[in-house]
């Protein structure tokens, strides 16, 4: 029959960078198959497996690019979807991701789309049972100027835009009203008939922002998050495609939302490391958003009180337009911040300094609330022998194990391996053994002992046992049902607590000891962010930062609030040491369960890379990863460095095309790595 589609190209989630040609399913249930079948999922047989694929092209005749004859073309089994779930814009984005991050096209496509097979009647977002009306607050002059600067004259006049490429940054202290600027900008974009993508770092840690979006936009909002079942995610995905939902809020993967006419992309807390994917394709949502905004010619606005060093430099050189908010709007002021040197404390077994204890007592006497923050969970840091210095490490990973008092077990936080604590040193037999450092369990025990009548909530991954418990605890604290909130970074992000007066950073040094060039940046950001929880509603907020090295620049400058000096010094140091943002990095990690195999493979790879790379590429290594062993895998790395990302991609791409790794060695490619551990 003339015009009948007979062949389809299908993209599969396999480690091969191509599409595969199939015949249209023989049994189509009477469906009209004329025209384009692009974007629909089909089930196919690939080798001996049945697997889903997505149609990337359709033909009436066998395409000349097909490498096999017609007799070897198998029919697809069946259609999974009646309607397309992938847009041509998203396929183009997947092709760019495949080239940029050196990953197969199928991995990129299946990272984007939902895996659900059928729709569900259940509501996609679960943060509010009903979306309440949320009346916008009047904007301050600063906020209004920021909205108009971000959107330009076109959207502010409610006229259809003439598209441009614009990168913007909303910089302001915590509590300065960045969320309201984002919501107001989104409202104006919606009034022009365009959609909005609003990214947040982790849904569970930014529930108050999500609630604000859902209340403001009601059923026109879609929430994409890891708590949705595949069917629920598919339901939301189709609501977005059909324009029933035009504002999409979600974590990293929401950058792929199939908004038909997207007019604005927002990245809240731009500095957060969770925007970087940990598995292939190892994309960064910020980079993907910048590419998508550039391609579509729409504004992208990022925001944070602690921008990444890359973003700060881009603001300094003008490639990102900076909009600044300088004051808190809820009647609060920046809290008074001071540091305490733990080296001067008399009791080495206490995690709370005498000054912090005194301020906690005063705060509780005034019926106000306290947050205690430590970026470490568990009871104590690690098992250590005082005689020979032996530290008990995980048998699967090259990291110290953490003692958890509730289970009376030592646990590895990388692979989950547990063991009973030894009574004597396994190395020298000494009985002089103990635990160094302290974690959230240890602090909880000490706080309960010192303040027995205080109502205490602990929030970390070990203390959360069921879905929704984090939100329950945070809501309880916000409603005044607890006096002290103790937690890890879960309490540092995007949360407003009206009754909060005192924040104690129990140990500010933790992240500084990691062998990573971003350690100082992360330390500065964490202290600044958690300190920002205090003083948001009242001008009497107080922050106490405990540290063994309060003179270290990231800590000292966070305490002083000297943001400009911190970034100036950090950027200068990065330039001297040739680290981002002055160069680009590409990291190859070789891992194997066979001792020596990863090291041998990395050594050979480094030699090949040096021979095929241009003069503008430095090949560093091979070397053992700082975390040399994780989950019984030995890990070695080669780091490539250049001012040109294309030079890195070309060399690494050529290497991967011509290199066959030993059967027992797996290679991870990470373009623009955010950590080198």
XYZ file of C-alpha atoms in Angstrom:
677
model
C 0.000 0.000 0.000
C 1.518 3.381 -1.014
C 2.630 5.573 1.887
C 2.668 2.688 4.375
C 5.485 2.755 6.918
C 7.318 -0.559 6.788
C 10.649 -0.012 8.557
C 11.687 1.779 11.725
C 14.983 2.747 13.309
C 14.927 1.861 17.018
C 17.216 3.249 19.727
C 17.962 0.677 22.450
C 19.534 1.058 25.870
C 22.656 -0.931 24.960
C 26.348 0.113 24.982
C 26.460 0.583 21.211
C 26.255 4.051 19.714
C 23.728 3.441 16.929
C 20.078 2.757 16.170
C 18.852 -0.610 14.848
C 16.448 -1.209 11.950
C 13.302 -3.328 12.439
C 10.134 -3.974 10.512
C 6.966 -2.401 11.853
C 5.165 -4.845 14.198
C 3.118 -7.340 12.227
C 0.143 -7.133 14.550
C -0.781 -3.490 15.009
C -4.356 -4.069 16.297
C -5.802 -2.263 13.318
C -3.829 0.895 13.993
C -3.328 3.314 11.127
C 0.417 3.177 10.452
C 0.676 5.754 7.722
C 2.957 8.678 8.437
C 5.524 9.222 11.142
C 5.887 6.851 14.082
C 8.665 8.897 15.694
C 8.956 8.929 19.477
C 6.814 5.877 20.257
C 8.212 2.979 22.256
C 8.233 -0.532 20.806
C 9.200 -3.878 22.227
C 11.820 -5.676 20.138
C 13.951 -8.777 20.266
C 17.650 -7.923 20.548
C 19.755 -11.055 20.472
C 17.940 -13.420 22.829
C 16.394 -10.628 24.909
C 13.136 -8.751 24.693
C 13.617 -5.082 25.443
C 11.968 -1.707 24.932
C 13.262 0.694 22.325
C 12.193 4.053 20.977
C 11.549 4.867 17.333
C 13.954 7.498 15.982
C 12.978 7.275 12.282
C 10.510 5.482 9.984
C 10.704 4.516 6.283
C 8.587 3.134 3.464
C 11.617 1.378 1.951
C 14.641 -0.230 3.580
C 17.093 2.658 4.141
C 20.392 2.546 2.258
C 22.249 3.060 5.536
C 21.092 -0.331 6.824
C 24.106 -2.656 7.078
C 22.187 -5.935 6.528
C 19.862 -7.264 3.861
C 16.081 -7.257 4.126
C 15.965 -10.989 4.871
C 17.770 -10.360 8.174
C 15.467 -7.543 9.334
C 13.244 -8.787 12.143
C 9.839 -7.314 12.961
C 9.385 -5.423 16.194
C 7.116 -7.314 18.602
C 4.593 -4.612 19.552
C 4.009 -0.952 20.252
C 4.210 0.034 23.917
C 2.701 3.519 23.460
C -0.200 4.782 21.359
C 1.289 8.269 21.319
C 4.904 9.526 21.088
C 6.684 10.091 24.425
C 9.906 11.520 22.950
C 10.030 14.828 21.074
C 12.419 15.636 18.246
C 13.919 18.352 20.415
C 14.745 15.805 23.110
C 16.246 13.356 20.593
C 18.474 16.179 19.354
C 19.430 16.896 22.975
C 20.208 13.190 23.500
C 22.458 13.194 20.430
C 24.338 16.188 21.841
C 24.652 14.460 25.233
C 25.958 11.306 23.576
C 28.692 13.290 21.824
C 29.509 15.567 24.773
C 29.600 12.910 27.506
C 30.956 10.117 25.267
C 28.073 7.780 26.012
C 25.901 5.638 23.703
C 22.810 7.352 22.299
C 20.561 4.728 23.920
C 21.878 5.534 27.405
C 21.146 9.210 26.818
C 17.593 8.616 25.512
C 16.643 6.175 28.282
C 18.039 8.529 30.919
C 15.382 10.997 29.757
C 12.192 9.011 29.315
C 10.016 7.305 31.955
C 10.110 3.510 32.115
C 6.428 3.015 33.010
C 4.347 0.780 30.737
C 0.923 2.171 31.601
C -0.581 5.335 33.013
C -2.004 5.552 36.506
C -4.855 7.542 37.958
C -2.855 8.592 41.008
C -1.784 12.197 41.357
C 1.808 12.795 40.372
C 2.876 15.064 43.202
C 2.410 14.030 46.797
C 3.572 17.135 48.629
C 0.079 18.543 49.054
C -3.156 16.603 49.093
C -4.760 19.593 47.410
C -2.980 22.455 45.720
C -3.934 25.467 47.796
C -4.083 28.961 46.391
C -0.848 30.791 47.076
C -1.049 34.555 46.895
C 2.118 36.117 45.438
C 3.999 38.490 47.694
C 4.615 42.041 46.530
C 8.076 42.276 45.018
C 10.705 44.618 46.435
C 12.424 47.022 44.057
C 15.427 44.675 43.927
C 13.269 41.663 43.144
C 11.276 43.497 40.473
C 14.484 44.705 38.822
C 15.787 41.118 38.815
C 12.616 39.711 37.199
C 12.689 42.368 34.483
C 16.401 41.863 33.923
C 15.998 38.105 33.555
C 13.058 38.195 31.159
C 13.724 41.390 29.219
C 11.152 43.640 27.604
C 9.392 40.940 25.564
C 7.875 38.869 28.380
C 7.369 41.846 30.681
C 5.056 43.360 28.082
C 3.091 40.040 27.918
C 3.832 39.928 24.204
C 5.156 36.788 22.487
C 8.977 36.697 22.778
C 11.501 37.092 20.164
C 13.896 34.441 21.399
C 17.385 35.245 22.641
C 20.109 33.379 24.460
C 20.607 34.652 27.988
C 22.295 33.196 31.046
C 21.414 34.907 34.315
C 22.352 34.459 37.968
C 20.281 35.531 40.953
C 22.777 35.999 43.770
C 21.716 36.871 47.289
C 22.047 35.824 50.899
C 19.823 33.052 52.215
C 16.347 34.421 52.924
C 16.635 37.312 50.449
C 13.638 36.233 48.377
C 15.176 34.352 45.437
C 12.268 31.882 45.297
C 9.732 34.696 44.861
C 11.770 36.106 41.952
C 11.791 32.682 40.300
C 8.029 32.243 40.819
C 7.220 35.730 39.509
C 9.370 35.169 36.429
C 7.649 31.814 35.868
C 4.241 33.489 36.126
C 5.108 36.019 33.437
C 6.431 33.286 31.148
C 3.180 31.327 31.594
C 1.170 34.437 30.714
C 2.920 34.376 27.327
C 1.755 30.810 26.698
C 5.161 29.260 27.382
C 6.266 26.595 29.856
C 8.831 26.562 32.682
C 11.321 23.996 33.984
C 12.317 24.592 37.625
C 15.221 22.469 38.925
C 15.977 21.911 42.612
C 18.871 19.811 44.002
C 16.966 17.051 45.812
C 13.193 17.034 46.141
C 13.204 15.626 49.674
C 15.549 18.396 50.868
C 13.709 21.257 49.173
C 10.102 20.342 49.898
C 9.219 23.908 50.930
C 10.178 25.220 47.474
C 8.165 22.453 45.811
C 5.153 23.277 47.967
C 5.430 26.953 47.003
C 5.415 26.032 43.299
C 2.478 23.633 43.621
C 0.465 26.123 45.679
C 1.216 28.922 43.236
C 0.426 27.051 40.026
C -1.956 24.293 41.154
C -2.731 21.562 38.642
C -0.697 23.243 35.938
C 2.380 22.126 37.931
C 4.003 18.716 37.502
C 6.485 17.314 40.017
C 9.074 14.799 38.803
C 10.935 13.047 41.594
C 12.427 9.700 42.568
C 9.489 8.843 44.822
C 7.155 8.387 41.844
C 6.508 4.906 40.510
C 7.356 4.399 36.820
C 3.642 4.559 36.005
C 3.198 7.802 37.950
C 6.193 9.317 36.183
C 4.730 8.294 32.816
C 1.445 9.919 33.833
C 3.198 13.203 34.663
C 5.266 12.969 31.471
C 2.098 12.723 29.358
C 0.481 15.610 31.263
C 3.493 17.714 30.285
C 3.405 16.609 26.627
C -0.311 17.425 26.391
C 0.222 20.877 27.997
C -1.986 20.000 30.976
C 1.076 20.794 33.082
C 3.210 23.743 31.999
C 5.404 24.265 35.078
C 7.669 21.303 35.822
C 9.607 21.159 39.087
C 11.996 18.376 39.885
C 15.544 17.269 40.586
C 18.356 16.696 38.092
C 16.481 14.634 35.486
C 13.645 17.192 35.231
C 15.962 19.109 32.874
C 14.683 16.629 30.242
C 10.988 17.434 30.818
C 9.199 17.370 27.418
C 7.681 20.845 27.798
C 6.375 21.585 24.266
C 7.039 25.339 24.336
C 9.497 25.916 27.161
C 10.264 29.603 27.697
C 12.392 29.622 30.886
C 14.672 27.220 32.773
C 15.426 27.850 36.467
C 18.231 26.152 38.438
C 17.858 26.748 42.180
C 20.920 26.162 44.426
C 23.093 25.958 41.312
C 26.196 25.075 43.334
C 24.812 21.762 44.567
C 26.769 18.640 43.620
C 23.635 16.518 43.168
C 23.066 18.132 39.749
C 25.869 15.871 38.474
C 24.821 12.318 37.541
C 26.789 9.468 39.080
C 26.251 6.917 36.300
C 26.561 7.011 32.510
C 25.817 9.347 30.898
C 27.487 11.396 33.666
C 25.734 14.610 32.690
C 25.571 17.819 34.683
C 22.061 19.301 34.676
C 23.545 22.821 34.537
C 25.483 22.015 31.347
C 22.456 20.330 29.765
C 20.226 23.270 30.718
C 22.695 25.739 29.212
C 22.775 23.789 25.957
C 18.987 23.432 25.850
C 18.461 27.142 26.577
C 21.015 28.145 23.933
C 19.446 25.885 21.307
C 15.929 27.150 22.029
C 17.015 30.773 22.499
C 15.399 31.133 25.924
C 16.602 32.566 29.245
C 18.252 30.354 31.844
C 18.428 31.709 35.396
C 20.494 30.128 38.154
C 20.527 31.098 41.789
C 22.360 30.512 45.059
C 23.796 32.232 48.098
C 27.001 30.282 47.420
C 27.567 30.045 43.646
C 29.962 27.474 42.234
C 33.409 28.885 41.515
C 32.716 28.387 37.791
C 29.542 30.461 38.002
C 31.231 33.177 40.080
C 33.979 33.571 37.479
C 31.406 33.672 34.674
C 29.567 36.438 36.520
C 32.855 38.298 36.983
C 33.732 38.170 33.304
C 30.187 38.984 32.183
C 29.296 35.755 30.387
C 26.529 35.261 32.964
C 24.460 38.320 33.917
C 24.368 38.876 37.678
C 21.300 40.109 39.584
C 21.847 40.751 43.293
C 19.474 40.712 46.272
C 21.022 42.415 49.304
C 18.537 42.121 52.175
C 16.306 39.654 53.955
C 12.600 40.225 53.460
C 10.879 38.344 56.300
C 11.881 40.774 59.026
C 15.156 39.004 59.717
C 18.810 39.883 59.390
C 21.989 37.942 58.800
C 22.822 36.102 62.014
C 25.760 36.859 64.259
C 28.415 34.217 63.433
C 31.359 33.259 65.604
C 33.856 30.405 65.661
C 35.064 28.187 68.499
C 38.472 26.490 68.404
C 37.923 22.926 69.585
C 41.647 22.532 70.256
C 41.214 24.827 73.264
C 38.453 22.776 74.838
C 39.363 20.909 78.017
C 37.251 17.800 77.363
C 38.315 15.898 74.261
C 35.437 13.418 74.521
C 32.744 16.097 74.170
C 31.446 17.152 70.769
C 29.844 20.302 72.175
C 32.037 23.192 73.293
C 31.290 24.945 76.582
C 30.291 28.077 74.635
C 27.835 26.159 72.420
C 26.328 24.446 75.478
C 25.847 27.829 77.158
C 24.125 29.305 74.069
C 21.918 26.225 73.695
C 20.759 26.582 77.295
C 19.970 30.280 76.771
C 18.049 29.543 73.561
C 15.971 26.793 75.160
C 15.210 29.039 78.157
C 13.769 31.564 75.680
C 11.609 28.830 74.096
C 13.366 29.180 70.748
C 14.743 26.444 68.492
C 18.197 25.053 67.697
C 19.754 23.267 64.707
C 22.945 21.244 65.207
C 24.692 20.370 61.954
C 27.381 17.788 61.228
C 28.254 16.509 57.774
C 28.802 13.015 59.102
C 26.352 10.353 60.202
C 26.871 7.487 62.605
C 28.075 7.385 66.200
C 31.793 8.010 65.812
C 34.079 8.372 62.882
C 36.344 5.374 63.021
C 37.974 2.638 65.062
C 41.598 3.428 65.939
C 44.386 1.751 67.917
C 46.212 4.161 70.220
C 49.278 1.896 70.343
C 50.119 1.368 66.641
C 47.746 3.843 64.967
C 45.856 1.115 63.077
C 42.502 2.216 61.634
C 39.862 -0.404 60.849
C 38.871 -0.094 57.194
C 36.210 -1.810 55.131
C 37.359 -5.082 53.560
C 35.676 -4.034 50.294
C 36.567 -0.336 50.228
C 39.583 1.744 51.171
C 37.653 3.842 53.681
C 37.376 3.797 57.465
C 34.287 2.160 58.907
C 31.830 4.099 61.058
C 30.489 2.865 64.385
C 26.698 2.869 64.799
C 25.779 2.554 68.437
C 22.142 1.537 67.926
C 23.198 -1.610 66.048
C 26.532 -1.987 67.874
C 28.145 -2.494 64.478
C 30.804 -0.859 62.332
C 29.364 0.063 58.930
C 30.905 1.100 55.613
C 29.002 4.021 54.093
C 30.094 3.099 50.566
C 29.171 -0.577 50.190
C 27.127 -1.254 53.361
C 29.418 -3.972 54.753
C 29.098 -4.342 58.545
C 31.193 -6.030 61.233
C 31.187 -6.268 65.023
C 33.703 -3.915 66.679
C 36.862 -5.758 67.776
C 37.847 -5.818 71.450
C 41.536 -5.489 70.595
C 43.650 -4.198 67.724
C 43.646 -6.688 64.808
C 47.120 -5.453 63.847
C 49.145 -5.469 67.100
C 46.778 -7.044 69.607
C 46.717 -3.983 71.876
C 43.709 -3.453 74.119
C 44.229 0.327 73.950
C 41.650 0.848 71.217
C 38.826 3.331 70.804
C 36.985 5.635 68.462
C 38.121 8.951 67.037
C 35.764 11.717 66.001
C 32.003 11.800 66.385
C 28.883 11.550 64.271
C 25.212 12.369 64.596
C 24.488 9.413 66.909
C 27.262 10.495 69.265
C 25.972 14.072 69.331
C 22.413 12.851 69.924
C 23.560 10.885 72.969
C 25.431 13.871 74.403
C 22.582 16.330 73.754
C 20.043 14.029 75.425
C 22.365 13.679 78.418
C 22.918 17.442 78.784
C 19.379 18.593 77.903
C 17.088 15.722 79.014
C 13.900 17.794 78.863
C 14.515 19.141 75.317
C 12.546 17.582 72.464
C 15.102 16.377 69.919
C 14.753 15.184 66.323
C 17.600 13.563 64.393
C 17.612 13.697 60.596
C 20.090 11.646 58.585
C 19.837 8.638 56.279
C 20.321 6.218 59.181
C 17.444 7.658 61.211
C 14.867 7.693 58.386
C 13.054 4.382 58.140
C 10.030 4.996 55.923
C 8.935 7.067 52.944
C 7.873 10.572 53.880
C 9.587 10.494 57.293
C 11.991 13.312 56.392
C 9.118 15.647 55.546
C 7.274 14.600 58.702
C 10.256 15.487 60.889
C 10.961 18.788 59.144
C 7.283 19.775 59.358
C 7.234 18.853 63.051
C 10.231 21.100 63.698
C 8.730 23.931 61.654
C 5.495 23.648 63.662
C 7.348 23.918 66.962
C 6.900 20.285 67.989
C 10.645 19.885 68.698
C 13.282 22.110 70.269
C 16.463 20.768 68.668
C 16.975 19.468 65.120
C 20.157 17.466 64.662
C 21.213 16.437 61.189
C 23.567 16.181 58.264
C 23.348 18.231 55.054
C 19.630 17.414 54.959
C 19.093 20.389 57.283
C 21.335 22.766 55.331
C 19.262 23.413 52.228
C 16.276 25.552 51.370
C 14.393 25.352 54.665
C 12.666 28.141 56.617
C 11.990 27.727 60.342
C 10.285 30.722 62.017
C 11.206 29.691 65.580
C 14.870 29.023 64.895
C 17.387 31.152 66.773
C 20.635 29.185 67.130
C 22.613 27.093 64.624
C 25.608 25.069 65.768
C 28.028 23.699 63.185
C 29.512 20.902 65.270
C 32.542 20.124 63.096
C 33.358 22.454 60.212
C 36.555 20.630 59.183
C 35.067 17.386 57.866
C 35.046 18.137 54.142
C 38.376 19.986 54.210
C 40.323 16.759 54.703
C 39.134 15.206 51.444
C 41.827 15.111 48.713
C 39.730 17.049 46.217
C 40.328 20.451 44.654
C 36.718 21.462 45.462
C 37.052 20.742 49.208
C 37.419 24.417 50.172
C 34.472 25.445 47.992
C 32.227 22.787 49.525
C 33.250 23.687 53.070
C 32.550 27.389 52.526
C 29.180 26.632 50.918
C 28.034 24.228 53.644
C 28.852 26.602 56.493
C 27.229 29.545 54.703
C 24.128 27.546 53.773
C 23.503 26.019 57.193
C 24.220 29.364 58.890
C 21.599 30.864 56.606
C 18.854 28.916 58.379
C 19.197 31.317 61.372
C 17.852 34.855 61.559
C 15.453 34.565 58.641
C 12.464 35.924 60.572
C 14.029 37.688 63.565
C 17.180 39.830 63.781
C 18.638 37.883 66.742
C 19.878 34.751 64.966
C 23.179 33.283 66.113
C 25.560 30.762 64.556
C 28.452 29.007 66.308
C 30.978 27.255 64.071
C 33.152 24.690 65.879
C 36.446 23.740 64.254
C 39.934 22.446 64.976
C 41.285 24.849 62.349
C 39.137 28.018 62.408
C 41.938 29.970 60.744
C 41.614 27.986 57.486
C 40.318 30.350 54.786
C 37.043 28.590 53.875
C 36.001 28.490 57.542
C 37.303 31.920 58.545
C 35.731 33.662 55.547
C 32.408 31.853 55.935
C 32.329 32.992 59.570
C 33.127 36.574 58.579
C 30.698 36.456 55.679
C 33.518 37.607 53.417
C 32.232 36.032 50.222
C 34.126 38.287 47.828
C 37.503 37.494 49.416
C 36.832 33.762 49.474
C 35.989 33.586 45.778
C 38.853 35.908 44.814
C 41.348 33.730 46.688
C 39.881 30.462 45.452
C 39.841 31.620 41.831
C 43.458 32.783 42.111
C 44.495 29.408 43.523
C 42.620 27.499 40.822
C 44.380 29.546 38.143
C 47.824 28.897 39.663
C 47.151 25.146 39.945
C 45.415 24.876 36.535
C 42.065 23.642 37.816
C 38.542 24.551 36.618
C 37.265 27.067 35.679
C 40.585 27.823 33.919
C 40.843 24.370 32.354
C 38.471 21.530 31.579
C 38.935 18.037 32.969
C 38.052 14.566 31.734
C 38.476 11.612 34.080
C 38.816 7.944 33.173
C 38.406 5.517 36.064
C 39.524 1.901 35.605
C 38.016 -0.509 38.110
C 38.369 -4.230 38.611
C 37.924 -6.852 41.297
C 41.205 -8.437 40.200
C 44.172 -6.954 42.102
C 46.541 -5.134 39.764
C 44.248 -5.318 36.708
C 42.905 -1.769 36.976
C 46.408 -0.394 37.590
C 47.823 -2.199 34.543
C 44.943 -1.062 32.320
C 45.256 2.544 33.502
C 49.017 2.514 32.844
C 48.523 1.266 29.288
C 45.684 3.723 28.674
C 47.782 6.678 29.823
C 50.516 5.743 27.326
C 48.004 5.493 24.483
C 46.327 8.768 25.437
C 49.656 10.613 25.464
C 50.416 9.304 21.982
C 47.069 10.354 20.443
C 46.404 13.615 22.306
C 47.344 16.997 20.910
C 49.849 19.391 22.447
C 47.018 21.209 24.223
C 46.091 18.157 26.341
C 47.877 17.134 29.554
C 47.533 13.498 30.578
C 47.923 13.150 34.358
C 48.549 9.766 35.937
C 47.839 6.957 36.140
C 47.325 6.973 39.885
C 45.247 5.183 42.469
C 41.952 6.951 43.162
C 41.895 8.597 46.621
C 39.196 6.036 47.467
C 41.222 3.219 45.941
C 38.801 0.415 46.682
C 34.999 0.548 46.709
C 32.689 -2.481 46.857
C 35.606 -4.886 46.230
C 36.651 -2.945 43.134
C 40.187 -1.591 42.892
C 40.192 1.816 41.207
C 42.859 3.710 39.255
C 42.380 6.895 37.281
C 43.812 8.922 34.429
C 42.919 12.612 34.342
C 43.086 14.644 31.132
C 43.352 18.411 31.281
C 43.006 21.063 28.576
C 41.595 24.527 27.969
C 39.571 22.985 25.135
C 36.762 20.572 25.972
C 36.653 19.491 22.323
C 40.315 18.422 22.446
C 39.563 16.257 25.486
C 36.469 14.729 23.898
C 38.314 14.033 20.633
C 41.239 12.283 22.335
C 39.086 10.278 24.771
C 36.618 9.373 22.015
C 39.416 8.132 19.753
C 40.846 6.118 22.648
C 37.520 4.456 23.498
C 36.821 3.644 19.846
C 40.142 1.866 19.348
C 40.633 0.363 22.816
C 39.378 -2.993 24.028
C 39.458 -3.175 27.794
C 40.427 -6.484 29.440
C 37.366 -8.568 30.326
C 37.822 -7.972 34.042
C 38.262 -4.177 33.775
C 35.445 -1.634 33.503
C 36.080 1.951 32.344
C 34.086 4.961 33.561
C 34.308 8.196 31.564
C 33.484 11.413 33.386
C 33.504 14.662 31.392
C 33.704 17.734 33.665
C 33.987 15.688 36.913
C 32.807 17.446 40.071
C 35.019 15.357 42.336
C 38.165 13.297 41.870
C 37.664 10.793 44.703
